[in-house]
Structure formats: structure tokens, C-alpha cells
mmCIF file of C-alpha atoms in Angstrom:
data_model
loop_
_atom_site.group_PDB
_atom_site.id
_atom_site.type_symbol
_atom_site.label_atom_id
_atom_site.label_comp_id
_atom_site.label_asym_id
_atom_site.label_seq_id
_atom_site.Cartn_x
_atom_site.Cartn_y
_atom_site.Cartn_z
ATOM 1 C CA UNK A 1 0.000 0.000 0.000
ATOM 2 C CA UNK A 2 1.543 3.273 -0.801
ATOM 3 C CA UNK A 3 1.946 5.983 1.105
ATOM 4 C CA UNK A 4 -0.862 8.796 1.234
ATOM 5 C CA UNK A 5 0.173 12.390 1.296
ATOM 6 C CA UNK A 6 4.169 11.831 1.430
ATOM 7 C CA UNK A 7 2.953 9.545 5.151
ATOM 8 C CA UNK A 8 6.103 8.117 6.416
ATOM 9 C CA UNK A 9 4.467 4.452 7.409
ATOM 10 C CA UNK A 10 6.621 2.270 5.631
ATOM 11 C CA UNK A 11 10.120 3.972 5.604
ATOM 12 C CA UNK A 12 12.706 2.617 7.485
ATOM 13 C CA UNK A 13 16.552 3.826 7.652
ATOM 14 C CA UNK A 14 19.012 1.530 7.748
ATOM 15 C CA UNK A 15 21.576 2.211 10.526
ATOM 16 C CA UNK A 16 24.527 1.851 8.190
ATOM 17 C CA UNK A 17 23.047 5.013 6.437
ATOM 18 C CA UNK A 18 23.838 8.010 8.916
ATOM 19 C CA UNK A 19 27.035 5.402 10.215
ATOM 20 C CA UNK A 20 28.469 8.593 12.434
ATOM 21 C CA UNK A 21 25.319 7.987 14.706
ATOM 22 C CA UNK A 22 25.419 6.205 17.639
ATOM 23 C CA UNK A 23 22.310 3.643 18.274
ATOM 24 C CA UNK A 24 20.470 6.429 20.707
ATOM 25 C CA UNK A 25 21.369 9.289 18.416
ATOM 26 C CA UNK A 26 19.350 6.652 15.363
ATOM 27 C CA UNK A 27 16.376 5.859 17.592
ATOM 28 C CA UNK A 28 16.598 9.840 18.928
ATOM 29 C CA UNK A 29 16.556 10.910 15.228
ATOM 30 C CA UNK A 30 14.128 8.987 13.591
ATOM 31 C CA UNK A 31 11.708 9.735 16.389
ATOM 32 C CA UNK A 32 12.000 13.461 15.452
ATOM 33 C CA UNK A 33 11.825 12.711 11.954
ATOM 34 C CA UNK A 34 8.736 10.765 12.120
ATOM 35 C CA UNK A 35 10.695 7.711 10.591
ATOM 36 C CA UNK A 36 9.246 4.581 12.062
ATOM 37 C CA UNK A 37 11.740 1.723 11.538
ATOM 38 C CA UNK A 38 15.093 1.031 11.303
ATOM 39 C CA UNK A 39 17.124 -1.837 10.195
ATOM 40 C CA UNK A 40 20.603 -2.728 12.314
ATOM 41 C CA UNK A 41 23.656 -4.573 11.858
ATOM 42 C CA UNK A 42 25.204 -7.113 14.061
ATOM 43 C CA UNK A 43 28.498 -5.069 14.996
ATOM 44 C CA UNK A 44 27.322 -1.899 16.388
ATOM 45 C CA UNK A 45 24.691 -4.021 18.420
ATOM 46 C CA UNK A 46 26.861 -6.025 19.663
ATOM 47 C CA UNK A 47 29.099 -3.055 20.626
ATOM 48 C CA UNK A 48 26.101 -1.819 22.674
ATOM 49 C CA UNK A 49 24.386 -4.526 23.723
ATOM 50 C CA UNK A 50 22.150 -7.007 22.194
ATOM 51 C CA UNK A 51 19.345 -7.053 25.134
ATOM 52 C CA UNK A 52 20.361 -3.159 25.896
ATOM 53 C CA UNK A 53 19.658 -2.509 22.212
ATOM 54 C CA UNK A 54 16.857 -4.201 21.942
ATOM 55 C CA UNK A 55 15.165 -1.725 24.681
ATOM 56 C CA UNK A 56 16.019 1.236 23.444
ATOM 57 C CA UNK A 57 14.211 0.639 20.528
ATOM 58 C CA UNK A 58 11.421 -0.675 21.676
ATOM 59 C CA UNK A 59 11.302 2.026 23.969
ATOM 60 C CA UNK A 60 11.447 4.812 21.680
ATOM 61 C CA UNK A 61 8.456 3.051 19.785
ATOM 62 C CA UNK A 62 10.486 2.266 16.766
ATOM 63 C CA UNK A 63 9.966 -1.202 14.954
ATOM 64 C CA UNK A 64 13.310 -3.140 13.696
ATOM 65 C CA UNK A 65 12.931 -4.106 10.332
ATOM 66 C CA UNK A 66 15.733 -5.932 9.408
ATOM 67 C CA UNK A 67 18.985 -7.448 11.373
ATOM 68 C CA UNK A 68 21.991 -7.756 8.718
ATOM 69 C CA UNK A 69 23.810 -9.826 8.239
ATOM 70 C CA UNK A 70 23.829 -13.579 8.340
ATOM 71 C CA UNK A 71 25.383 -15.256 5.449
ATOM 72 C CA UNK A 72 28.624 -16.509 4.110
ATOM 73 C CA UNK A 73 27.896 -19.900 3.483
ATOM 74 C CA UNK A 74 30.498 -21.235 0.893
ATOM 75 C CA UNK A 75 33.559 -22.410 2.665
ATOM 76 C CA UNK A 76 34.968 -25.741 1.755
ATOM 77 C CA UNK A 77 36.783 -26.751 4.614
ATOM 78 C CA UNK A 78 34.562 -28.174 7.457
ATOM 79 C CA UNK A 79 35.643 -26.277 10.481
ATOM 80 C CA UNK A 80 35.215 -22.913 8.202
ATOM 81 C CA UNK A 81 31.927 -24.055 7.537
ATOM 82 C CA UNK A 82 30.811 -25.186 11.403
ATOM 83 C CA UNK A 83 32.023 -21.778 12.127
ATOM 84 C CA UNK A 84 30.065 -20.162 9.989
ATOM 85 C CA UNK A 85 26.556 -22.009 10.893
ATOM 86 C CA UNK A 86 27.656 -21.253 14.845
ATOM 87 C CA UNK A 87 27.663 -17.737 13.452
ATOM 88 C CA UNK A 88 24.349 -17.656 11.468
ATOM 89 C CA UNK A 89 22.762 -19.238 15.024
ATOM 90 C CA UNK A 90 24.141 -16.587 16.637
ATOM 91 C CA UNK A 91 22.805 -13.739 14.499
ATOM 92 C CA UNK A 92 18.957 -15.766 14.604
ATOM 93 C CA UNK A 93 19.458 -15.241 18.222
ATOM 94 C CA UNK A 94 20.178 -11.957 17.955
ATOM 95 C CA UNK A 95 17.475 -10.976 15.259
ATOM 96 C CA UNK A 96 14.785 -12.619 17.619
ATOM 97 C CA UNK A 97 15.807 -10.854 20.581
ATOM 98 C CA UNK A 98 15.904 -7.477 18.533
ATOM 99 C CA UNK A 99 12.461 -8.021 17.524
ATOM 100 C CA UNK A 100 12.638 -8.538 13.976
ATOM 101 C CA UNK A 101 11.491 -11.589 11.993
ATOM 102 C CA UNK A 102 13.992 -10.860 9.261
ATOM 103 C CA UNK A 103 17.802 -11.848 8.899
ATOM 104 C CA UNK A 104 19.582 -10.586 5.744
ATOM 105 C CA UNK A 105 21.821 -13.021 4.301
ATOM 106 C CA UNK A 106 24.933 -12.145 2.217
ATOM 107 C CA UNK A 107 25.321 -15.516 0.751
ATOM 108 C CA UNK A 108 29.418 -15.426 0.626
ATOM 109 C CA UNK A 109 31.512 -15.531 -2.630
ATOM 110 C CA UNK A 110 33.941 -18.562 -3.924
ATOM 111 C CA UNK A 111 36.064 -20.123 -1.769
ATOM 112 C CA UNK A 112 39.987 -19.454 -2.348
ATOM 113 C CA UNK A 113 40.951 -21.467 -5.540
ATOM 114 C CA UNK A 114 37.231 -22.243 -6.552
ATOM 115 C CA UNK A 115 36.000 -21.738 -9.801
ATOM 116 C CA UNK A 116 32.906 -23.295 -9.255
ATOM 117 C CA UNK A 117 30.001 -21.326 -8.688
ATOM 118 C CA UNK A 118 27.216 -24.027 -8.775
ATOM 119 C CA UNK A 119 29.133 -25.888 -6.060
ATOM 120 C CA UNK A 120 29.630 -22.868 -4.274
ATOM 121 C CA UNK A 121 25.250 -22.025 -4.409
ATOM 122 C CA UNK A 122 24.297 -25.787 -3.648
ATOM 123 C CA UNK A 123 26.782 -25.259 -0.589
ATOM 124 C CA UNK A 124 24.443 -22.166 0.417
ATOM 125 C CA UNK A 125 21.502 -24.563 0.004
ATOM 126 C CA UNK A 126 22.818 -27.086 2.569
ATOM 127 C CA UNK A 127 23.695 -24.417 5.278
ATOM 128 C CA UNK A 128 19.763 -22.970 4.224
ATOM 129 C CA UNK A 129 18.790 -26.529 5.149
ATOM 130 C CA UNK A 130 20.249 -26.769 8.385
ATOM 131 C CA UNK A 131 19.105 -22.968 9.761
ATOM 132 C CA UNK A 132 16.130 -22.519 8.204
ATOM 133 C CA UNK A 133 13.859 -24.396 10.892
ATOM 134 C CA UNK A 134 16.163 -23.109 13.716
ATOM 135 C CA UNK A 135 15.186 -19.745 12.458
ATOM 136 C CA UNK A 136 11.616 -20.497 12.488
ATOM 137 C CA UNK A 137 11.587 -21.753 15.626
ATOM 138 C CA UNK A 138 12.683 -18.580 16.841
ATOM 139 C CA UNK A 139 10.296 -16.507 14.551
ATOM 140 C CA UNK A 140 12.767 -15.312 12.186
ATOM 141 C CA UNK A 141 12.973 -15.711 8.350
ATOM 142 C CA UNK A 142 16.351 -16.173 6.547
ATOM 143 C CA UNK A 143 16.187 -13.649 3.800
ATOM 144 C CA UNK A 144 18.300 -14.131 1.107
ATOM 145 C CA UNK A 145 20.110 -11.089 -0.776
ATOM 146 C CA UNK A 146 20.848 -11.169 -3.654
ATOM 147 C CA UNK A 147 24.155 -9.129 -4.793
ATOM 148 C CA UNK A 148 25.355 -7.055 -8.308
ATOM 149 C CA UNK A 149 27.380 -9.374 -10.340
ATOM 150 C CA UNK A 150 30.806 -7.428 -9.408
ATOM 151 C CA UNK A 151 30.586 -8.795 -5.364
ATOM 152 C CA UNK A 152 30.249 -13.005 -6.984
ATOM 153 C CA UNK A 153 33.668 -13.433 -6.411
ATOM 154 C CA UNK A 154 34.314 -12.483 -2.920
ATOM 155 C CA UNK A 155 30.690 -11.443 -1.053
ATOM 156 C CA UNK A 156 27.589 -13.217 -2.919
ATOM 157 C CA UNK A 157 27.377 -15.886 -5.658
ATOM 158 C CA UNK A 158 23.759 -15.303 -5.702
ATOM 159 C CA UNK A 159 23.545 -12.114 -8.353
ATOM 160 C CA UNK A 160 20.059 -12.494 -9.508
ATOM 161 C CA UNK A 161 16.784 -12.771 -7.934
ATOM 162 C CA UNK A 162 15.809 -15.537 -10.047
ATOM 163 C CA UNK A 163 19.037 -17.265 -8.386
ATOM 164 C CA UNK A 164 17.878 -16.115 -4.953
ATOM 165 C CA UNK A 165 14.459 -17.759 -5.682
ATOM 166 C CA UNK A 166 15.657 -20.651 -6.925
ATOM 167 C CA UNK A 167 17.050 -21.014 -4.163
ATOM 168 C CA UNK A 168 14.500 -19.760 -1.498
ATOM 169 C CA UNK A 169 11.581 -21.757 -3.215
ATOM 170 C CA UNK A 170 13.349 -25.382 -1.960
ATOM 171 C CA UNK A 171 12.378 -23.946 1.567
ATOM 172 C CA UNK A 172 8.551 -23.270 3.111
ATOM 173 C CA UNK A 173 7.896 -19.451 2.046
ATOM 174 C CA UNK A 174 7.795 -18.489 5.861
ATOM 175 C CA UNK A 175 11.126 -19.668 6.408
ATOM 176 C CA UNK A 176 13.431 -18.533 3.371
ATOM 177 C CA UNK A 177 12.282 -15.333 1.712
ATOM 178 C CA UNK A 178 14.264 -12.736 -0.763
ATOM 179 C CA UNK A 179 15.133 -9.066 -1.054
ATOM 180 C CA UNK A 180 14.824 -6.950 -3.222
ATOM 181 C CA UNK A 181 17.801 -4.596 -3.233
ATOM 182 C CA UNK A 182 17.848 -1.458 -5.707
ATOM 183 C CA UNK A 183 21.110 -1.415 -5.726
ATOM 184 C CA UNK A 184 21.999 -4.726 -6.695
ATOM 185 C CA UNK A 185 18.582 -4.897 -9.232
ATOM 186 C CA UNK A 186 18.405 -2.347 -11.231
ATOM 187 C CA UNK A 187 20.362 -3.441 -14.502
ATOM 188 C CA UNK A 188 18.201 -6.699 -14.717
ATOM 189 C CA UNK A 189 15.486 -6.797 -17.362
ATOM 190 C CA UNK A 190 14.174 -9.849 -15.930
ATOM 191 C CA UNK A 191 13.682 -8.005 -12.540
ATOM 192 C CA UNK A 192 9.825 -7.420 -13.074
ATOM 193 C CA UNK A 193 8.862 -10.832 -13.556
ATOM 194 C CA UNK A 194 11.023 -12.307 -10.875
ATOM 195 C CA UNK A 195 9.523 -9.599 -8.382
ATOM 196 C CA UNK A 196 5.972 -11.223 -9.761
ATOM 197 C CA UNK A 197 7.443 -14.639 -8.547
ATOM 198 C CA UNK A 198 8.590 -13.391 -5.570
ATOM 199 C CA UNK A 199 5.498 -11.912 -4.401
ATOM 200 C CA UNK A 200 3.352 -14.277 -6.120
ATOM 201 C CA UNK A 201 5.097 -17.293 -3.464
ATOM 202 C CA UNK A 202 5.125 -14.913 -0.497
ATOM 203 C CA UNK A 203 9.105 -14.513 -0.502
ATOM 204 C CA UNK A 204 9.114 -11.345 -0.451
ATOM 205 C CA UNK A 205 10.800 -10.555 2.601
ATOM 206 C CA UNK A 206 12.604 -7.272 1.856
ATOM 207 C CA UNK A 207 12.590 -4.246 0.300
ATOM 208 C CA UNK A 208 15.954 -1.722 -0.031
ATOM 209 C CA UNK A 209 16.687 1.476 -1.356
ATOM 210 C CA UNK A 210 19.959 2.512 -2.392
ATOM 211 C CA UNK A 211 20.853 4.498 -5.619
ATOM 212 C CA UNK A 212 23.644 3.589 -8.534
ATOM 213 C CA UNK A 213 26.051 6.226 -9.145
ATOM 214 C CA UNK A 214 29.707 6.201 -10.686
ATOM 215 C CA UNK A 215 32.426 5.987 -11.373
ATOM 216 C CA UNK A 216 32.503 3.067 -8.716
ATOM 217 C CA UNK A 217 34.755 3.963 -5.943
ATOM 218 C CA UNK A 218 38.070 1.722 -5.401
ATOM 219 C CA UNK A 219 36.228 -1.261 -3.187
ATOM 220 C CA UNK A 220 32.825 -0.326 -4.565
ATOM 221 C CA UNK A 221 31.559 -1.496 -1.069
ATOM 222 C CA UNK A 222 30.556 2.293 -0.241
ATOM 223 C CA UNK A 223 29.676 3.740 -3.508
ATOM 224 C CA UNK A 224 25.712 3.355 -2.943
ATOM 225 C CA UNK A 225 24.562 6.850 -3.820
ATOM 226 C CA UNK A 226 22.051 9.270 -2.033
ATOM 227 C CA UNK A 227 18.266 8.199 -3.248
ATOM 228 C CA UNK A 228 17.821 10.885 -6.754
ATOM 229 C CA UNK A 229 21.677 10.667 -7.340
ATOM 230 C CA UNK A 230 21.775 8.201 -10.067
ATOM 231 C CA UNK A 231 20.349 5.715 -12.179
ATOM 232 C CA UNK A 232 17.576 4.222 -10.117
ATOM 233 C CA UNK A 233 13.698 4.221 -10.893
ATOM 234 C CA UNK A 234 12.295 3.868 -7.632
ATOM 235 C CA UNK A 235 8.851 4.358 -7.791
ATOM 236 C CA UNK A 236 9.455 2.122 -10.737
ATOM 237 C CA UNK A 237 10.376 -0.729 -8.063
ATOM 238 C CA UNK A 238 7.995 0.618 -5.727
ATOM 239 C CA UNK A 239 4.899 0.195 -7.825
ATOM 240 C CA UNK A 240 6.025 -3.856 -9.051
ATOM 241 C CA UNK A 241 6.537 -4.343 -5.114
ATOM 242 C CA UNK A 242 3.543 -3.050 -4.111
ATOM 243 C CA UNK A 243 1.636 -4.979 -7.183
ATOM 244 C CA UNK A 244 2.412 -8.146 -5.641
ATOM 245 C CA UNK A 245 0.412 -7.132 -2.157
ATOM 246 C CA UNK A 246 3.548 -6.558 -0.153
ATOM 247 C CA UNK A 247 3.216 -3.803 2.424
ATOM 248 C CA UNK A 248 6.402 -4.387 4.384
ATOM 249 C CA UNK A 249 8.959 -1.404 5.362
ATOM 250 C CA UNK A 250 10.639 0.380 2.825
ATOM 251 C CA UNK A 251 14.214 0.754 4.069
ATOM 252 C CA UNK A 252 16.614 2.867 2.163
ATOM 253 C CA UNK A 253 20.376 1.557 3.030
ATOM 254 C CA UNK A 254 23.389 3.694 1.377
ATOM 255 C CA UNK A 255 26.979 3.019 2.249
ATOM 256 C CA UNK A 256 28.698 6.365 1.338
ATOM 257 C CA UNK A 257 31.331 7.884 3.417
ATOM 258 C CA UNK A 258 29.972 11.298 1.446
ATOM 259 C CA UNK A 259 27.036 10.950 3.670
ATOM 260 C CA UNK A 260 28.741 9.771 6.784
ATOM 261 C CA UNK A 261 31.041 13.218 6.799
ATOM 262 C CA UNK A 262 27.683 15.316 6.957
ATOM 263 C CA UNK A 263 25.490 15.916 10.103
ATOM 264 C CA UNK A 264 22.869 13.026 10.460
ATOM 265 C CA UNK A 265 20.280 15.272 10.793
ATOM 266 C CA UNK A 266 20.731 16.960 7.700
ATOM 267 C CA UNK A 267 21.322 13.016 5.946
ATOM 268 C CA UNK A 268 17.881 11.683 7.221
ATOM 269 C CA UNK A 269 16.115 15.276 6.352
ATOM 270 C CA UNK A 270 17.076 14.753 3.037
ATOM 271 C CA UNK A 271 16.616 10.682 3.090
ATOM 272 C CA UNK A 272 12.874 11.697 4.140
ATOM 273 C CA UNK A 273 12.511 14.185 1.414
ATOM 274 C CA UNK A 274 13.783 11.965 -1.732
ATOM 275 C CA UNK A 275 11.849 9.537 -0.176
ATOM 276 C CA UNK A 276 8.311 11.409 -0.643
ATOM 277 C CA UNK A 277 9.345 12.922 -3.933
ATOM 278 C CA UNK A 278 11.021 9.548 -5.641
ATOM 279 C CA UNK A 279 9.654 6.948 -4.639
ATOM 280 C CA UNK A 280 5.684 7.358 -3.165
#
């Protein structure tokens, strides 16, 4: 359902956006700017306090949207790979005591000397397989994200959301979902239809907002651009999301150190207002 007069319902900020707050200064903010979700990452939690965290958002009468990230599933060697489910199990537990029924998976890339990229998904399969009911038993849902092409070799060998379906859809819809990323989306023609699919099996378990600008910095980790800075059709996105029913958050999640050098206040003024004008 889409926002009515510019309403701020559905938006949610993603902490890793305005990165130079602390976790009160993000619940402080949004408050003031009417914003009423936020989605967190595991390391700045952790730094405060999973429990402690948990609190202050609930207590400033925000809603956590998304936890990020689980993930990293492709490791060959065994004791790589226990570690890495250990870790997952950790982050469920950390997602359910946060509040949110959504963990964002970054699937991992290929291992060391691997050329092999179908071994590399059927090993994110098996790891899917083995967290997927603990995650339900805990009321979470492993949401898989699907990355640009560029991030295959080291971060995510899932590039596509048909790949992240594929995936997703050997799983019961409540436990393995997908997200749809901007960012990582927006060069695929096949994008509409697999946003269709998602929605039409209820795996839609995400939606992000982050725009494409270049040249890519050196890393491209933290060259997401400001929403209206580049070559992203949000309402575009919005309006196939919303076709399929899905009236989840809206979080907008931008890695720029650009943005991180400016006063938060100013960032999330600004988020709010490309928000209204782009993409309701």
C-alpha cells in the first residue's frame, strides 16, 4: 500500500546510512523525523548490547525491520563451515531478541581457488537446510540477498533474484524469503517478472533502497549513492513491489562515506525528502 500524502508508514533507515550515529542518536533521530523503523547490523549491536539494544528501541516506539547480516555460506573446509553455521545461530538469536522476523543473508563468494560457482550455491543450500527451521523456531525468516554481479567473487554468488528464488523456493515461504535490493537490481530486465514470482510465493521478505552512481569507488563497497543521485527508478520498483500485495517497510540503506562526513540530521532530512518525492 503506498503511502498517502508523502505519510512516512513504511520507511525505514538503515543504521549503516547516517554510520556517524550512535544507536540512541538513530532511535533519537528517527523519532524526530517521524521515521518509524530502522534496520541494524550485528556489529554496532553487539558493541552496545544485544538485550540493551533491543530496549532502546522498543522504547522509543520504533519497529526493527531488518537485522543484517547472516550469510557466508560457501567455505569448503569443514571447520570454516561449522564456524560459519555457529555464526548464522548466533545472528537468529540476535534478530529474535531485537524483535525482527527478518535476517539478511549475504550468501558469501567462492572459496579461495574455486571456480565453481554451482558448487559454491548448492553449498548455500545445505547451510539454508540446516538454519532454516532453527530460524523459524525462533520466529525469524532467513532472507536471502541477492548481490550485483561485481561482489560473486568475494561477497555473494547469488547475483540475480531468479538465483535467490531458486534457491529460497526449496524452503517453506515463511522460512526462506528474498530481497529486493535497488542497488543490486536495477540493470536486470528480468527483474519485473522475478519480483511477480517473488510476491506471487510470499518470498518477499525485503525491500531496499539505495541508488547507482559512478564511477565506482576503489572497493565499490561504499559507492551506494544518495536516493535521486543516479540511475535508479524507484517508484518504478515501488509500484512492481507493491503490485504483488507486499506492504512491508521500505528501508533505504546507502553506504557512502559522502554521507557519513555530513550531520545526520541533515542526511535523514534529506533521506525523508527523496523519499516522498522519488519513490511514493
Amino acid at each position: 500500500m503506498t503511502g498517502v500524502n508523502g505519510d512516512l508508514t513504511r520507511l525505514s533507515l538503515n543504521q549503516e546510512t547516517i554510520k556517524q550515529w550512535s544507536l540512541p542518536e538513530l532511535a533519537e533521530g528517527c523519532v524526530e523525523a517521524g521515521v518509524p523503523g530502522v534496520g541494524l547490523w550485528r556489529a554496532p549491536v553487539q558493541e552496545y548490547g544485544v538485550e540493551a539494544a533491543a530496549r532502546l528501541i522498543r522504547d522509543a516506539g520504533l519497529t526493527v525491520t531488518s537485522l543484517c547480516r547472516g550469510g557466508f555460506f560457501t567455505a569448503i573446509d569443514p571447520a570454516e563451515r561449522a564456524a560459519a553455521l555457529a555464526d548464522n545461530r548466533a545472528a537468529i538469536d540476535e534478530a529474535a531478541t531485537l524483535g525482527t522476523d527478518t535476517l539478511i543473508l549475504v550468501s558469501g563468494g567462492l572459496p579461495p581457488g574455486s571456480r565453481d560457482l554451482f558448487a559454491a550455491r548448492e553449498r548455500i543450500a545445505d547451510a539454508l537446510a540446516e538454519l532454516a527451521p532453527y530460524a523459524a523456531a525462533r520466529g525469524v525468516r532467513l532472507a536471502i540477498e541477492p548481490l550485483h554481479p561485481m561482489y560473486a567473487s568475494d561477497r555473494c554468488v547469488v547475483s540475480t533474484l531468479a538465483q535467490a528464488l531458486d534457491l529460497a523456493e526449496r524452503f517453506p515461504a515463511e522460512q526462506v524469503g528474498v530481497v529486493v535490493d535497488t542497488y543490486h537490481l536495477w540493470w536486470d530486465d528480468t527483474v519485473s517478472t522475478q519480483i511477480t514470482r517473488a510476491g506471487a510465493g510470499g518470498r518477499l521478505a525485503s525491500f531496499q533502497l539505495a541508488d547507482w552512481i559512478t564511477p565506482l569507488p576503489e572497493g565499490v563497497l561504499l559507492g551506494r549513492g544518495q536516493l535521486g543521485d543516479g540511475s535508479v527508478d524507484f517508484r518504478w520498483f515501488r509500484e512492481r513491489v507493491d503490485a504483488t500485495g507486499f506492504t512491508g517497510p521500505i528501508e533505504v540503506e546507502i553506504f557512502n562515506p559522502a554521507l557519513w562526513a555530513r550531520d545526520g540530521a541533515e542526511v535523514l532530512a534529506e533521506v525523508v525528502d527523496r523519499y516522498r518525492t522519488l519513490v511514493l
